[in-house]
Tab-separated table of C-alpha atoms in Angstrom:
chain	number	residue	atom	x	y	z
A	1	UNK	CA	-82.148	-5.447	48.102
A	2	UNK	CA	-80.382	-7.755	50.570
A	3	UNK	CA	-78.671	-6.020	53.478
A	4	UNK	CA	-74.964	-6.301	54.263
A	5	UNK	CA	-74.254	-7.379	57.850
A	6	UNK	CA	-70.677	-6.469	58.792
A	7	UNK	CA	-69.130	-8.050	61.893
A	8	UNK	CA	-67.105	-5.390	63.723
A	9	UNK	CA	-67.592	-6.300	67.381
A	10	UNK	CA	-64.497	-8.405	68.119
A	11	UNK	CA	-61.454	-7.288	70.081
A	12	UNK	CA	-58.841	-8.154	67.451
A	13	UNK	CA	-56.540	-9.595	70.099
A	14	UNK	CA	-54.056	-11.018	67.590
A	15	UNK	CA	-53.227	-7.496	66.439
A	16	UNK	CA	-52.389	-6.121	69.873
A	17	UNK	CA	-51.090	-3.590	70.865
A	18	UNK	CA	-52.654	-1.762	67.863
A	19	UNK	CA	-56.168	-2.882	68.797
A	20	UNK	CA	-55.858	-1.775	72.416
A	21	UNK	CA	-56.702	1.759	71.285
A	22	UNK	CA	-58.742	1.147	68.109
A	23	UNK	CA	-61.040	-1.654	66.889
A	24	UNK	CA	-59.507	-3.688	64.086
A	25	UNK	CA	-62.035	-2.651	61.367
A	26	UNK	CA	-60.895	0.952	61.860
A	27	UNK	CA	-57.205	0.202	61.360
A	28	UNK	CA	-56.142	2.272	58.379
A	29	UNK	CA	-54.420	1.048	55.236
A	30	UNK	CA	-53.083	3.927	53.161
A	31	UNK	CA	-55.238	6.420	55.013
A	32	UNK	CA	-58.593	4.607	54.915
A	33	UNK	CA	-60.022	2.104	57.355
A	34	UNK	CA	-60.610	-1.526	56.450
A	35	UNK	CA	-64.310	-0.991	57.159
A	36	UNK	CA	-64.478	1.904	54.703
A	37	UNK	CA	-62.949	-0.261	51.966
A	38	UNK	CA	-65.479	-3.029	52.646
A	39	UNK	CA	-68.498	-0.745	52.596
A	40	UNK	CA	-67.342	1.073	49.473
A	41	UNK	CA	-66.777	-2.217	47.653
A	42	UNK	CA	-70.306	-3.373	48.538
A	43	UNK	CA	-71.829	-0.021	47.580
A	44	UNK	CA	-69.962	-0.011	44.256
A	45	UNK	CA	-71.965	-3.160	43.383
A	46	UNK	CA	-75.262	-1.529	44.315
A	47	UNK	CA	-75.577	-2.898	47.860
A	48	UNK	CA	-75.998	0.182	50.049
A	49	UNK	CA	-78.014	-1.053	53.020
A	50	UNK	CA	-75.787	-1.983	55.946
A	51	UNK	CA	-76.152	-3.405	59.433
A	52	UNK	CA	-72.883	-2.785	61.269
A	53	UNK	CA	-72.426	-5.127	64.237
A	54	UNK	CA	-70.548	-3.446	67.060
A	55	UNK	CA	-69.345	-4.476	70.501
A	56	UNK	CA	-65.747	-3.626	71.382
A	57	UNK	CA	-65.313	0.174	71.240
A	58	UNK	CA	-68.752	0.484	69.636
A	59	UNK	CA	-68.850	4.279	69.803
A	60	UNK	CA	-65.649	4.559	67.782
A	61	UNK	CA	-67.127	2.353	65.051
A	62	UNK	CA	-70.373	4.323	64.930
A	63	UNK	CA	-68.587	7.684	64.836
A	64	UNK	CA	-66.252	6.577	62.039
A	65	UNK	CA	-69.084	5.192	59.891
A	66	UNK	CA	-71.093	8.387	60.286
A	67	UNK	CA	-68.053	10.354	59.089
A	68	UNK	CA	-67.261	8.392	55.917
A	69	UNK	CA	-70.694	7.097	54.858
A	70	UNK	CA	-72.256	8.316	51.618
A	71	UNK	CA	-75.594	10.139	51.543
A	72	UNK	CA	-77.343	7.316	49.679
A	73	UNK	CA	-76.276	4.611	52.139
A	74	UNK	CA	-78.701	3.254	54.748
A	75	UNK	CA	-76.927	2.418	57.992
A	76	UNK	CA	-78.188	0.571	61.063
A	77	UNK	CA	-76.117	-0.476	64.056
A	78	UNK	CA	-76.554	-3.681	66.033
A	79	UNK	CA	-74.801	-4.190	69.373
A	80	UNK	CA	-75.131	-7.628	70.956
A	81	UNK	CA	-72.566	-6.739	73.618
A	82	UNK	CA	-68.807	-6.766	73.856
A	83	UNK	CA	-68.633	-10.433	74.916
A	84	UNK	CA	-71.114	-11.756	72.349
A	85	UNK	CA	-70.060	-14.594	70.077
A	86	UNK	CA	-69.944	-14.093	66.322
A	87	UNK	CA	-73.149	-16.068	65.915
A	88	UNK	CA	-74.914	-14.052	68.618
A	89	UNK	CA	-73.990	-10.892	66.703
A	90	UNK	CA	-75.446	-12.372	63.508
A	91	UNK	CA	-78.644	-13.452	65.268
A	92	UNK	CA	-79.134	-9.962	66.705
A	93	UNK	CA	-78.402	-8.273	63.363
A	94	UNK	CA	-80.787	-10.624	61.547
A	95	UNK	CA	-83.687	-8.983	63.412
A	96	UNK	CA	-83.015	-5.901	61.248
A	97	UNK	CA	-82.852	-7.891	57.988
A	98	UNK	CA	-85.193	-9.627	55.609
A	99	UNK	CA	-85.254	-13.356	54.926
A	100	UNK	CA	-81.841	-13.216	53.197
A	101	UNK	CA	-78.758	-11.133	53.923
A	102	UNK	CA	-75.004	-11.021	53.458
A	103	UNK	CA	-72.504	-11.450	56.278
A	104	UNK	CA	-68.992	-10.000	56.004
A	105	UNK	CA	-66.104	-9.999	58.436
A	106	UNK	CA	-65.160	-6.433	59.312
A	107	UNK	CA	-61.431	-6.990	58.891
A	108	UNK	CA	-61.291	-8.629	55.455
A	109	UNK	CA	-61.404	-6.919	52.053
A	110	UNK	CA	-62.128	-9.003	48.953
A	111	UNK	CA	-63.450	-8.168	45.485
A	112	UNK	CA	-66.238	-10.730	45.720
A	113	UNK	CA	-69.056	-10.380	43.187
A	114	UNK	CA	-72.052	-10.224	45.500
A	115	UNK	CA	-74.529	-10.619	42.639
A	116	UNK	CA	-72.795	-13.765	41.386
A	117	UNK	CA	-72.742	-15.088	44.929
A	118	UNK	CA	-76.506	-14.618	45.251
A	119	UNK	CA	-77.062	-16.352	41.910
A	120	UNK	CA	-75.086	-19.377	43.093
A	121	UNK	CA	-76.971	-19.314	46.388
A	122	UNK	CA	-80.349	-19.281	44.641
A	123	UNK	CA	-79.335	-21.926	42.105
A	124	UNK	CA	-78.494	-24.351	44.912
A	125	UNK	CA	-81.461	-23.440	47.142
A	126	UNK	CA	-78.834	-22.919	49.809
A	127	UNK	CA	-79.241	-21.946	53.445
A	128	UNK	CA	-75.692	-20.586	53.562
A	129	UNK	CA	-73.183	-19.857	50.808
A	130	UNK	CA	-69.594	-19.107	51.798
A	131	UNK	CA	-66.715	-17.612	49.778
A	132	UNK	CA	-63.395	-19.481	49.885
A	133	UNK	CA	-59.850	-18.711	48.807
A	134	UNK	CA	-56.944	-21.038	48.182
A	135	UNK	CA	-54.573	-21.282	51.100
A	136	UNK	CA	-50.982	-20.184	50.520
A	137	UNK	CA	-48.124	-21.612	52.521
A	138	UNK	CA	-46.280	-18.965	54.568
A	139	UNK	CA	-43.105	-21.013	54.057
A	140	UNK	CA	-41.023	-22.436	51.259
A	141	UNK	CA	-41.957	-26.096	50.627
A	142	UNK	CA	-39.136	-28.556	50.069
A	143	UNK	CA	-39.604	-32.021	48.563
A	144	UNK	CA	-36.897	-34.640	48.995
A	145	UNK	CA	-36.097	-38.156	47.850
A	146	UNK	CA	-33.387	-40.201	49.538
A	147	UNK	CA	-32.255	-37.008	51.315
A	148	UNK	CA	-31.808	-35.234	47.990
A	149	UNK	CA	-33.805	-32.058	47.394
A	150	UNK	CA	-35.796	-32.544	44.212
A	151	UNK	CA	-37.930	-29.396	44.369
A	152	UNK	CA	-38.262	-26.129	46.211
A	153	UNK	CA	-41.314	-23.904	45.981
A	154	UNK	CA	-41.466	-20.545	47.751
A	155	UNK	CA	-44.840	-20.024	49.489
A	156	UNK	CA	-46.864	-22.132	47.020
A	157	UNK	CA	-50.634	-22.382	46.872
A	158	UNK	CA	-51.805	-25.450	48.766
A	159	UNK	CA	-54.564	-27.962	47.907
A	160	UNK	CA	-56.811	-26.486	50.601
A	161	UNK	CA	-59.462	-23.772	50.682
A	162	UNK	CA	-60.295	-21.513	53.606
A	163	UNK	CA	-63.083	-19.133	54.585
A	164	UNK	CA	-62.735	-15.589	53.200
A	165	UNK	CA	-65.382	-14.164	55.538
A	166	UNK	CA	-68.143	-13.399	53.021
A	167	UNK	CA	-71.459	-15.270	53.221
A	168	UNK	CA	-75.034	-15.252	51.987
A	169	UNK	CA	-77.412	-16.274	54.786
A	170	UNK	CA	-81.020	-17.306	54.775
A	171	UNK	CA	-82.568	-16.235	58.074
A	172	UNK	CA	-83.895	-19.790	58.359
A	173	UNK	CA	-80.289	-20.994	58.700
A	174	UNK	CA	-80.181	-19.525	62.188
A	175	UNK	CA	-82.634	-22.228	63.302
A	176	UNK	CA	-80.212	-25.033	62.450
A	177	UNK	CA	-79.094	-25.122	66.100
A	178	UNK	CA	-79.465	-23.099	69.276
A	179	UNK	CA	-75.738	-23.395	69.892
A	180	UNK	CA	-74.142	-19.947	69.684
A	181	UNK	CA	-70.662	-21.287	68.989
A	182	UNK	CA	-69.691	-20.297	65.423
A	183	UNK	CA	-67.693	-23.436	64.579
A	184	UNK	CA	-70.333	-25.776	66.017
A	185	UNK	CA	-72.983	-23.922	64.014
A	186	UNK	CA	-71.071	-24.349	60.746
A	187	UNK	CA	-70.515	-28.036	61.486
A	188	UNK	CA	-74.276	-28.466	61.928
A	189	UNK	CA	-74.885	-26.469	58.729
A	190	UNK	CA	-72.846	-29.024	56.770
A	191	UNK	CA	-75.302	-31.729	57.837
A	192	UNK	CA	-78.226	-29.922	56.182
A	193	UNK	CA	-76.754	-30.492	52.695
A	194	UNK	CA	-77.687	-26.877	51.969
A	195	UNK	CA	-74.334	-25.301	52.832
A	196	UNK	CA	-72.488	-24.310	49.640
A	197	UNK	CA	-69.333	-22.398	48.745
A	198	UNK	CA	-67.764	-20.427	45.919
A	199	UNK	CA	-64.015	-20.495	45.270
A	200	UNK	CA	-62.719	-16.950	44.897
A	201	UNK	CA	-59.843	-16.281	42.522
A	202	UNK	CA	-59.683	-12.516	42.947
A	203	UNK	CA	-58.068	-10.191	45.465
A	204	UNK	CA	-58.248	-10.929	49.178
A	205	UNK	CA	-56.655	-8.850	51.930
A	206	UNK	CA	-56.634	-9.534	55.652
A	207	UNK	CA	-54.072	-9.304	58.439
A	208	UNK	CA	-53.487	-10.456	62.012
A	209	UNK	CA	-49.959	-9.219	62.729
A	210	UNK	CA	-48.006	-6.009	62.232
A	211	UNK	CA	-46.010	-7.644	59.420
A	212	UNK	CA	-49.184	-8.790	57.663
A	213	UNK	CA	-50.606	-5.288	58.095
A	214	UNK	CA	-47.577	-3.826	56.278
A	215	UNK	CA	-48.081	-6.313	53.432
A	216	UNK	CA	-51.807	-5.482	53.300
A	217	UNK	CA	-51.000	-1.799	52.998
A	218	UNK	CA	-48.894	-2.525	49.915
A	219	UNK	CA	-51.699	-4.535	48.303
A	220	UNK	CA	-54.696	-2.391	49.209
A	221	UNK	CA	-54.221	0.008	46.287
A	222	UNK	CA	-55.853	-2.598	44.020
A	223	UNK	CA	-59.142	-1.368	45.516
A	224	UNK	CA	-58.493	2.332	44.965
A	225	UNK	CA	-61.032	2.343	42.100
A	226	UNK	CA	-63.923	2.354	44.563
A	227	UNK	CA	-62.831	5.777	45.809
A	228	UNK	CA	-62.439	7.384	42.404
């Protein structure tokens, strides 16, 4: 079974001052941490082998996981250092994985079908398969003609797709470039013609501000089934 690599080492600077005392994956929504939701969602689909990438406040992450983990989960921790880049964390974690593994951001909860994602990955002989969601405007969009408003749409979905933070990785993908910059790596991955994506139409919850956190807390109950 492919392992789940969860990226939890960042400092979550956009959510300060909350993240000055607690790493972002441990921020609680309705009494449970984001990381607990992610791991339960993966386990509910049969994926129970995890590599948790730490860095910032690593001991807090490790302690929390040990407290909420289930007996039939297999947990390993990988710490590339507090200042490591995202790609450096993945490279270090990959040493604990087989030839294929999942990568998930530790601050994003989505009801992605991991089995379907693997099927798409295998079908395309992909090196990397990424999950996308349709971008929603944070503003009302106004269309005019000759200064006359002809339409108004409140926070519509836009014709653009963005990264959810769920991937399938072949270990071989890490040899695409020696550059440890995440964006540069993905740009090089595009050139291989083996970088694919799935458009996700289900639930997706993430947050970077206090206001977004409040909205996430209202939505998170859609995942309560994994705790029943």
